[in-house]
PDB file of C-alpha atoms in Angstrom:
ATOM      1  CA  UNK M1216       0.000   0.000   0.000  1.00 96.00           C
ATOM      2  CA  UNK M1217       1.321   3.419  -0.915  1.00 97.00           C
ATOM      3  CA  UNK M1218      -0.038   6.948  -0.590  1.00 97.00           C
ATOM      4  CA  UNK M1219       0.759  10.440  -1.771  1.00 97.00           C
ATOM      5  CA  UNK M1220      -0.481  13.893  -0.810  1.00 97.00           C
ATOM      6  CA  UNK M1221      -1.650  16.015  -3.736  1.00 96.00           C
ATOM      7  CA  UNK M1222      -3.113  19.525  -3.976  1.00 95.00           C
ATOM      8  CA  UNK M1223      -5.893  20.140  -6.495  1.00 94.00           C
ATOM      9  CA  UNK M1224      -4.821  23.016  -8.757  1.00 89.00           C
ATOM     10  CA  UNK M1225      -7.430  23.286 -11.510  1.00 88.00           C
ATOM     11  CA  UNK M1226     -10.023  26.052 -11.264  1.00 87.00           C
ATOM     12  CA  UNK M1227     -13.121  23.903 -10.678  1.00 88.00           C
ATOM     13  CA  UNK M1228     -11.622  21.289  -8.380  1.00 89.00           C
ATOM     14  CA  UNK M1229     -12.629  17.650  -8.656  1.00 87.00           C
ATOM     15  CA  UNK M1230     -16.214  18.181  -9.814  1.00 88.00           C
ATOM     16  CA  UNK M1231     -18.311  16.815 -12.710  1.00 87.00           C
ATOM     17  CA  UNK M1232     -16.150  16.651 -15.824  1.00 90.00           C
ATOM     18  CA  UNK M1233     -12.715  16.587 -14.111  1.00 92.00           C
ATOM     19  CA  UNK M1234     -14.001  13.933 -11.704  1.00 93.00           C
ATOM     20  CA  UNK M1235     -15.085  11.818 -14.664  1.00 93.00           C
ATOM     21  CA  UNK M1236     -11.572  11.963 -16.135  1.00 93.00           C
ATOM     22  CA  UNK M1237     -10.138  11.077 -12.726  1.00 95.00           C
ATOM     23  CA  UNK M1238     -12.449   8.080 -12.267  1.00 96.00           C
ATOM     24  CA  UNK M1239     -11.818   6.791 -15.789  1.00 96.00           C
ATOM     25  CA  UNK M1240      -8.084   6.888 -15.070  1.00 97.00           C
ATOM     26  CA  UNK M1241      -8.564   5.198 -11.667  1.00 98.00           C
ATOM     27  CA  UNK M1242     -10.587   2.436 -13.316  1.00 98.00           C
ATOM     28  CA  UNK M1243      -7.723   1.706 -15.697  1.00 98.00           C
ATOM     29  CA  UNK M1244      -5.735   0.243 -12.778  1.00 98.00           C
ATOM     30  CA  UNK M1245      -6.205  -3.124 -11.076  1.00 98.00           C
ATOM     31  CA  UNK M1246      -5.335  -1.811  -7.610  1.00 98.00           C
ATOM     32  CA  UNK M1247      -7.877  -0.707  -5.067  1.00 98.00           C
ATOM     33  CA  UNK M1248      -7.636   3.089  -4.921  1.00 98.00           C
ATOM     34  CA  UNK M1249      -9.009   5.564  -2.391  1.00 98.00           C
ATOM     35  CA  UNK M1250      -9.180   9.342  -2.150  1.00 98.00           C
ATOM     36  CA  UNK M1251      -9.001  10.798   1.336  1.00 98.00           C
ATOM     37  CA  UNK M1252      -9.926  14.321   2.449  1.00 96.00           C
ATOM     38  CA  UNK M1253     -10.078  15.358   6.106  1.00 94.00           C
ATOM     39  CA  UNK M1254     -10.269  11.776   7.451  1.00 92.00           C
ATOM     40  CA  UNK M1255     -13.038  10.869   4.980  1.00 96.00           C
ATOM     41  CA  UNK M1256     -12.019   8.087   2.571  1.00 97.00           C
ATOM     42  CA  UNK M1257     -13.910   7.088  -0.587  1.00 98.00           C
ATOM     43  CA  UNK M1258     -13.398   4.684  -3.468  1.00 98.00           C
ATOM     44  CA  UNK M1259     -11.543   6.562  -6.233  1.00 98.00           C
ATOM     45  CA  UNK M1260     -13.416   4.481  -8.818  1.00 98.00           C
ATOM     46  CA  UNK M1261     -16.813   5.770  -7.665  1.00 97.00           C
ATOM     47  CA  UNK M1262     -18.135   9.019  -9.149  1.00 95.00           C
ATOM     48  CA  UNK M1263     -20.626   9.493  -6.331  1.00 96.00           C
ATOM     49  CA  UNK M1264     -17.935   8.848  -3.737  1.00 96.00           C
ATOM     50  CA  UNK M1265     -15.470  11.301  -5.242  1.00 96.00           C
ATOM     51  CA  UNK M1266     -18.108  13.994  -5.767  1.00 95.00           C
ATOM     52  CA  UNK M1267     -19.306  13.565  -2.167  1.00 96.00           C
ATOM     53  CA  UNK M1268     -15.955  14.888  -0.909  1.00 96.00           C
ATOM     54  CA  UNK M1269     -16.596  18.340  -2.423  1.00 95.00           C
ATOM     55  CA  UNK M1270     -12.985  18.777  -3.521  1.00 95.00           C
ATOM     56  CA  UNK M1271     -12.295  22.354  -4.622  1.00 94.00           C
ATOM     57  CA  UNK M1272      -9.246  24.193  -5.947  1.00 93.00           C
ATOM     58  CA  UNK M1273      -6.501  24.277  -3.340  1.00 94.00           C
ATOM     59  CA  UNK M1274      -7.791  21.227  -1.470  1.00 95.00           C
ATOM     60  CA  UNK M1275      -5.187  18.774  -0.218  1.00 96.00           C
ATOM     61  CA  UNK M1276      -6.113  15.131  -0.753  1.00 97.00           C
ATOM     62  CA  UNK M1277      -4.367  11.826  -0.205  1.00 98.00           C
ATOM     63  CA  UNK M1278      -4.291   9.191  -2.937  1.00 98.00           C
ATOM     64  CA  UNK M1279      -3.986   5.656  -1.559  1.00 98.00           C
ATOM     65  CA  UNK M1280      -3.512   2.526  -3.655  1.00 98.00           C
ATOM     66  CA  UNK M1281      -3.123  -1.132  -2.778  1.00 98.00           C
ATOM     67  CA  UNK M1282      -2.462  -3.807  -5.374  1.00 97.00           C
ATOM     68  CA  UNK M1283      -0.225  -5.072  -8.128  1.00 97.00           C
ATOM     69  CA  UNK M1284       0.016  -1.720  -9.924  1.00 97.00           C
ATOM     70  CA  UNK M1285      -0.269   0.585  -6.912  1.00 98.00           C
ATOM     71  CA  UNK M1286       2.831   2.647  -7.768  1.00 98.00           C
ATOM     72  CA  UNK M1287       1.665   3.204 -11.334  1.00 98.00           C
ATOM     73  CA  UNK M1288      -1.833   4.083 -10.113  1.00 98.00           C
ATOM     74  CA  UNK M1289      -0.689   6.751  -7.674  1.00 98.00           C
ATOM     75  CA  UNK M1290       1.837   8.150 -10.163  1.00 98.00           C
ATOM     76  CA  UNK M1291      -0.708   8.225 -12.998  1.00 97.00           C
ATOM     77  CA  UNK M1292      -3.428   9.883 -10.931  1.00 97.00           C
ATOM     78  CA  UNK M1293      -0.963  12.395  -9.482  1.00 96.00           C
ATOM     79  CA  UNK M1294       0.171  13.276 -13.004  1.00 95.00           C
ATOM     80  CA  UNK M1295      -3.447  13.722 -14.121  1.00 94.00           C
ATOM     81  CA  UNK M1296      -4.142  16.056 -11.182  1.00 94.00           C
ATOM     82  CA  UNK M1297      -0.945  18.048 -11.673  1.00 91.00           C
ATOM     83  CA  UNK M1298      -1.804  18.520 -15.348  1.00 89.00           C
ATOM     84  CA  UNK M1299      -5.262  19.986 -14.734  1.00 83.00           C
ATOM     85  CA  UNK M1300      -7.508  16.898 -14.743  1.00 81.00           C
ATOM     86  CA  UNK M1301      -8.205  17.143 -18.458  1.00 71.00           C
ATOM     87  CA  UNK M1302      -9.407  20.728 -18.244  1.00 64.00           C
ATOM     88  CA  UNK M1303      -8.327  23.599 -20.421  1.00 54.00           C
ATOM     89  CA  UNK M1304      -6.617  26.175 -18.147  1.00 50.00           C
ATOM     90  CA  UNK M1305      -6.715  28.836 -20.884  1.00 45.00           C
ATOM     91  CA  UNK M1306     -10.499  28.581 -21.012  1.00 41.00           C
ATOM     92  CA  UNK M1307     -10.889  28.571 -17.221  1.00 43.00           C
ATOM     93  CA  UNK M1308     -12.560  25.157 -17.365  1.00 41.00           C
TER      94      UNK M1308
END
């Protein structure tokens, strides 16, 4: 099991469209993956779970993965977050 702290940088946080990109990426891994915010942990492969955390810009979260590709999962999801979660920064989306 590994974990990494990440700060959400995109303008809309982890809501709707960015959350969909995040969950699609999480589902591409075999490992069990969680997102944790303020002692609340949810399944990173669940849209409802991720949206329930209300993650906004500037929020610190913890990515936790356990399984055969846990390192790749945390690295891939961290990279997605650090690169704007599939949003277009120039458009403010």
